[in-house]
Amino acid sequence: MKNNNTIYAVAVLLIVFVGVFWFAYFSKPIPTMPTVPYPALNSADSQALVPPATAGPGERCGGNMTTALQCGVGYHCAPNPGSHLPFGDVGGTCVSNALSPDK
């Protein structure tokens, strides 16, 4: 009888011992890639990374904004006729270079 109790005690301790190590092994966090901070970009760098958007004929262009649309090849930005607002601040519309006497 004493021999059986010892065997049961050793078996229970072995199961507990294996369970503790099993839990400790599988409860570790999954390794991830280290995060690398990106260098800070100033406004000149960020503008260089984004190509300027192109406006088509008759679309709005220019103005006093960093994201102002530029006219495509063969067109230029002209003031809107009859507008009393300053062209450099508000922009205009894209017109063909062939239609403009000064270009």
mmCIF file with all atom_site columns, C-alpha atoms in Angstrom:
data_model
loop_
_atom_site.group_PDB
_atom_site.id
_atom_site.type_symbol
_atom_site.label_atom_id
_atom_site.label_alt_id
_atom_site.label_comp_id
_atom_site.label_asym_id
_atom_site.label_entity_id
_atom_site.label_seq_id
_atom_site.pdbx_PDB_ins_code
_atom_site.Cartn_x
_atom_site.Cartn_y
_atom_site.Cartn_z
_atom_site.occupancy
_atom_site.B_iso_or_equiv
_atom_site.pdbx_formal_charge
_atom_site.auth_seq_id
_atom_site.auth_comp_id
_atom_site.auth_asym_id
_atom_site.auth_atom_id
_atom_site.pdbx_PDB_model_num
ATOM 1   C CA . MET A 1 1   ? 0.000   0.000  0.000   1.00 0.00 ? 1   MET A CA 1
ATOM 2   C CA . LYS A 1 2   ? 2.819   2.375  0.888   1.00 0.00 ? 2   LYS A CA 1
ATOM 3   C CA . ASN A 1 3   ? 4.503   1.534  -2.398  1.00 0.00 ? 3   ASN A CA 1
ATOM 4   C CA . ASN A 1 4   ? 1.339   2.448  -4.396  1.00 0.00 ? 4   ASN A CA 1
ATOM 5   C CA . ASN A 1 5   ? 1.001   5.823  -2.643  1.00 0.00 ? 5   ASN A CA 1
ATOM 6   C CA . THR A 1 6   ? 4.583   6.685  -3.510  1.00 0.00 ? 6   THR A CA 1
ATOM 7   C CA . ILE A 1 7   ? 4.025   5.790  -7.162  1.00 0.00 ? 7   ILE A CA 1
ATOM 8   C CA . TYR A 1 8   ? 0.845   7.936  -7.275  1.00 0.00 ? 8   TYR A CA 1
ATOM 9   C CA . ALA A 1 9   ? 2.659   10.860 -5.610  1.00 0.00 ? 9   ALA A CA 1
ATOM 10  C CA . VAL A 1 10  ? 5.559   10.663 -8.067  1.00 0.00 ? 10  VAL A CA 1
ATOM 11  C CA . ALA A 1 11  ? 3.125   10.449 -11.009 1.00 0.00 ? 11  ALA A CA 1
ATOM 12  C CA . VAL A 1 12  ? 1.157   13.502 -9.813  1.00 0.00 ? 12  VAL A CA 1
ATOM 13  C CA . LEU A 1 13  ? 4.352   15.493 -9.243  1.00 0.00 ? 13  LEU A CA 1
ATOM 14  C CA . LEU A 1 14  ? 5.618   14.499 -12.683 1.00 0.00 ? 14  LEU A CA 1
ATOM 15  C CA . ILE A 1 15  ? 2.347   15.597 -14.312 1.00 0.00 ? 15  ILE A CA 1
ATOM 16  C CA . VAL A 1 16  ? 2.419   18.914 -12.429 1.00 0.00 ? 16  VAL A CA 1
ATOM 17  C CA . PHE A 1 17  ? 6.094   19.431 -13.290 1.00 0.00 ? 17  PHE A CA 1
ATOM 18  C CA . VAL A 1 18  ? 5.513   18.740 -17.004 1.00 0.00 ? 18  VAL A CA 1
ATOM 19  C CA . GLY A 1 19  ? 2.381   20.933 -16.995 1.00 0.00 ? 19  GLY A CA 1
ATOM 20  C CA . VAL A 1 20  ? 4.231   23.884 -15.453 1.00 0.00 ? 20  VAL A CA 1
ATOM 21  C CA . PHE A 1 21  ? 7.043   23.701 -17.985 1.00 0.00 ? 21  PHE A CA 1
ATOM 22  C CA . TRP A 1 22  ? 4.582   23.166 -20.853 1.00 0.00 ? 22  TRP A CA 1
ATOM 23  C CA . PHE A 1 23  ? 2.619   26.267 -19.814 1.00 0.00 ? 23  PHE A CA 1
ATOM 24  C CA . ALA A 1 24  ? 5.809   28.321 -19.321 1.00 0.00 ? 24  ALA A CA 1
ATOM 25  C CA . TYR A 1 25  ? 7.095   27.355 -22.792 1.00 0.00 ? 25  TYR A CA 1
ATOM 26  C CA . PHE A 1 26  ? 3.875   28.071 -24.707 1.00 0.00 ? 26  PHE A CA 1
ATOM 27  C CA . SER A 1 27  ? 2.850   31.209 -22.806 1.00 0.00 ? 27  SER A CA 1
ATOM 28  C CA . LYS A 1 28  ? 5.798   33.264 -24.122 1.00 0.00 ? 28  LYS A CA 1
ATOM 29  C CA . PRO A 1 29  ? 4.812   36.176 -26.368 1.00 0.00 ? 29  PRO A CA 1
ATOM 30  C CA . ILE A 1 30  ? 5.276   35.696 -30.077 1.00 0.00 ? 30  ILE A CA 1
ATOM 31  C CA . PRO A 1 31  ? 8.466   37.427 -31.204 1.00 0.00 ? 31  PRO A CA 1
ATOM 32  C CA . THR A 1 32  ? 7.881   40.369 -33.531 1.00 0.00 ? 32  THR A CA 1
ATOM 33  C CA . MET A 1 33  ? 10.069  42.496 -35.747 1.00 0.00 ? 33  MET A CA 1
ATOM 34  C CA . PRO A 1 34  ? 11.584  45.469 -33.948 1.00 0.00 ? 34  PRO A CA 1
ATOM 35  C CA . THR A 1 35  ? 10.036  48.789 -34.888 1.00 0.00 ? 35  THR A CA 1
ATOM 36  C CA . VAL A 1 36  ? 12.349  51.272 -36.530 1.00 0.00 ? 36  VAL A CA 1
ATOM 37  C CA . PRO A 1 37  ? 11.331  54.927 -36.300 1.00 0.00 ? 37  PRO A CA 1
ATOM 38  C CA . TYR A 1 38  ? 11.140  56.706 -39.634 1.00 0.00 ? 38  TYR A CA 1
ATOM 39  C CA . PRO A 1 39  ? 13.171  59.886 -39.919 1.00 0.00 ? 39  PRO A CA 1
ATOM 40  C CA . ALA A 1 40  ? 11.128  63.054 -39.612 1.00 0.00 ? 40  ALA A CA 1
ATOM 41  C CA . LEU A 1 41  ? 10.309  64.621 -42.958 1.00 0.00 ? 41  LEU A CA 1
ATOM 42  C CA . ASN A 1 42  ? 10.124  68.349 -43.343 1.00 0.00 ? 42  ASN A CA 1
ATOM 43  C CA . SER A 1 43  ? 7.637   69.883 -45.768 1.00 0.00 ? 43  SER A CA 1
ATOM 44  C CA . ALA A 1 44  ? 10.205  70.135 -48.595 1.00 0.00 ? 44  ALA A CA 1
ATOM 45  C CA . ASP A 1 45  ? 11.001  66.422 -48.334 1.00 0.00 ? 45  ASP A CA 1
ATOM 46  C CA . SER A 1 46  ? 7.364   65.371 -48.237 1.00 0.00 ? 46  SER A CA 1
ATOM 47  C CA . GLN A 1 47  ? 6.529   67.499 -51.290 1.00 0.00 ? 47  GLN A CA 1
ATOM 48  C CA . ALA A 1 48  ? 9.390   65.884 -53.203 1.00 0.00 ? 48  ALA A CA 1
ATOM 49  C CA . LEU A 1 49  ? 7.921   62.423 -52.528 1.00 0.00 ? 49  LEU A CA 1
ATOM 50  C CA . VAL A 1 50  ? 4.493   63.268 -54.002 1.00 0.00 ? 50  VAL A CA 1
ATOM 51  C CA . PRO A 1 51  ? 4.297   64.169 -57.688 1.00 0.00 ? 51  PRO A CA 1
ATOM 52  C CA . PRO A 1 52  ? 2.175   67.245 -58.394 1.00 0.00 ? 52  PRO A CA 1
ATOM 53  C CA . ALA A 1 53  ? -1.352  66.532 -59.580 1.00 0.00 ? 53  ALA A CA 1
ATOM 54  C CA . THR A 1 54  ? -2.255  67.602 -63.102 1.00 0.00 ? 54  THR A CA 1
ATOM 55  C CA . ALA A 1 55  ? -5.371  69.526 -64.109 1.00 0.00 ? 55  ALA A CA 1
ATOM 56  C CA . GLY A 1 56  ? -6.962  69.147 -67.521 1.00 0.00 ? 56  GLY A CA 1
ATOM 57  C CA . PRO A 1 57  ? -8.387  71.812 -69.822 1.00 0.00 ? 57  PRO A CA 1
ATOM 58  C CA . GLY A 1 58  ? -11.007 73.982 -68.120 1.00 0.00 ? 58  GLY A CA 1
ATOM 59  C CA . GLU A 1 59  ? -10.215 72.603 -64.650 1.00 0.00 ? 59  GLU A CA 1
ATOM 60  C CA . ARG A 1 60  ? -9.132  74.728 -61.682 1.00 0.00 ? 60  ARG A CA 1
ATOM 61  C CA . CYS A 1 61  ? -5.395  75.221 -61.265 1.00 0.00 ? 61  CYS A CA 1
ATOM 62  C CA . GLY A 1 62  ? -2.840  77.264 -59.368 1.00 0.00 ? 62  GLY A CA 1
ATOM 63  C CA . GLY A 1 63  ? -3.416  79.311 -56.282 1.00 0.00 ? 63  GLY A CA 1
ATOM 64  C CA . ASN A 1 64  ? -1.615  79.838 -53.019 1.00 0.00 ? 64  ASN A CA 1
ATOM 65  C CA . MET A 1 65  ? -1.589  76.216 -51.798 1.00 0.00 ? 65  MET A CA 1
ATOM 66  C CA . THR A 1 66  ? 1.058   73.517 -51.641 1.00 0.00 ? 66  THR A CA 1
ATOM 67  C CA . THR A 1 67  ? -1.402  71.038 -53.171 1.00 0.00 ? 67  THR A CA 1
ATOM 68  C CA . ALA A 1 68  ? -2.531  73.275 -56.052 1.00 0.00 ? 68  ALA A CA 1
ATOM 69  C CA . LEU A 1 69  ? -3.091  71.466 -59.330 1.00 0.00 ? 69  LEU A CA 1
ATOM 70  C CA . GLN A 1 70  ? -0.730  72.248 -62.213 1.00 0.00 ? 70  GLN A CA 1
ATOM 71  C CA . CYS A 1 71  ? -1.822  72.312 -65.845 1.00 0.00 ? 71  CYS A CA 1
ATOM 72  C CA . GLY A 1 72  ? -0.766  69.484 -68.124 1.00 0.00 ? 72  GLY A CA 1
ATOM 73  C CA . VAL A 1 73  ? 1.550   69.725 -71.121 1.00 0.00 ? 73  VAL A CA 1
ATOM 74  C CA . GLY A 1 74  ? 0.274   72.213 -73.718 1.00 0.00 ? 74  GLY A CA 1
ATOM 75  C CA . TYR A 1 75  ? -1.814  74.168 -71.176 1.00 0.00 ? 75  TYR A CA 1
ATOM 76  C CA . HIS A 1 76  ? -1.191  76.991 -68.721 1.00 0.00 ? 76  HIS A CA 1
ATOM 77  C CA . CYS A 1 77  ? -3.069  78.411 -65.754 1.00 0.00 ? 77  CYS A CA 1
ATOM 78  C CA . ALA A 1 78  ? -4.891  81.625 -66.653 1.00 0.00 ? 78  ALA A CA 1
ATOM 79  C CA . PRO A 1 79  ? -7.025  83.955 -64.509 1.00 0.00 ? 79  PRO A CA 1
ATOM 80  C CA . ASN A 1 80  ? -10.780 83.497 -64.667 1.00 0.00 ? 80  ASN A CA 1
ATOM 81  C CA . PRO A 1 81  ? -12.348 86.225 -66.812 1.00 0.00 ? 81  PRO A CA 1
ATOM 82  C CA . GLY A 1 82  ? -14.353 88.747 -64.799 1.00 0.00 ? 82  GLY A CA 1
ATOM 83  C CA . SER A 1 83  ? -12.855 87.666 -61.460 1.00 0.00 ? 83  SER A CA 1
ATOM 84  C CA . HIS A 1 84  ? -11.921 90.482 -59.094 1.00 0.00 ? 84  HIS A CA 1
ATOM 85  C CA . LEU A 1 85  ? -9.856  88.156 -56.857 1.00 0.00 ? 85  LEU A CA 1
ATOM 86  C CA . PRO A 1 86  ? -6.019  88.133 -57.105 1.00 0.00 ? 86  PRO A CA 1
ATOM 87  C CA . PHE A 1 87  ? -4.905  85.386 -59.503 1.00 0.00 ? 87  PHE A CA 1
ATOM 88  C CA . GLY A 1 88  ? -1.832  84.421 -57.429 1.00 0.00 ? 88  GLY A CA 1
ATOM 89  C CA . ASP A 1 89  ? -3.999  83.651 -54.405 1.00 0.00 ? 89  ASP A CA 1
ATOM 90  C CA . VAL A 1 90  ? -7.013  81.914 -55.916 1.00 0.00 ? 90  VAL A CA 1
ATOM 91  C CA . GLY A 1 91  ? -5.642  80.482 -59.161 1.00 0.00 ? 91  GLY A CA 1
ATOM 92  C CA . GLY A 1 92  ? -7.616  80.121 -62.360 1.00 0.00 ? 92  GLY A CA 1
ATOM 93  C CA . THR A 1 93  ? -8.412  77.552 -65.050 1.00 0.00 ? 93  THR A CA 1
ATOM 94  C CA . CYS A 1 94  ? -6.267  75.621 -67.499 1.00 0.00 ? 94  CYS A CA 1
ATOM 95  C CA . VAL A 1 95  ? -6.347  76.982 -71.037 1.00 0.00 ? 95  VAL A CA 1
ATOM 96  C CA . SER A 1 96  ? -4.533  75.819 -74.170 1.00 0.00 ? 96  SER A CA 1
ATOM 97  C CA . ASN A 1 97  ? -1.229  77.462 -75.030 1.00 0.00 ? 97  ASN A CA 1
ATOM 98  C CA . ALA A 1 98  ? -2.439  77.672 -78.664 1.00 0.00 ? 98  ALA A CA 1
ATOM 99  C CA . LEU A 1 99  ? -5.382  79.877 -77.638 1.00 0.00 ? 99  LEU A CA 1
ATOM 100 C CA . SER A 1 100 ? -3.240  82.338 -75.699 1.00 0.00 ? 100 SER A CA 1
ATOM 101 C CA . PRO A 1 101 ? -1.550  85.134 -77.699 1.00 0.00 ? 101 PRO A CA 1
ATOM 102 C CA . ASP A 1 102 ? 1.139   85.697 -75.040 1.00 0.00 ? 102 ASP A CA 1
ATOM 103 C CA . LYS A 1 103 ? 2.374   82.089 -74.895 1.00 0.00 ? 103 LYS A CA 1
#
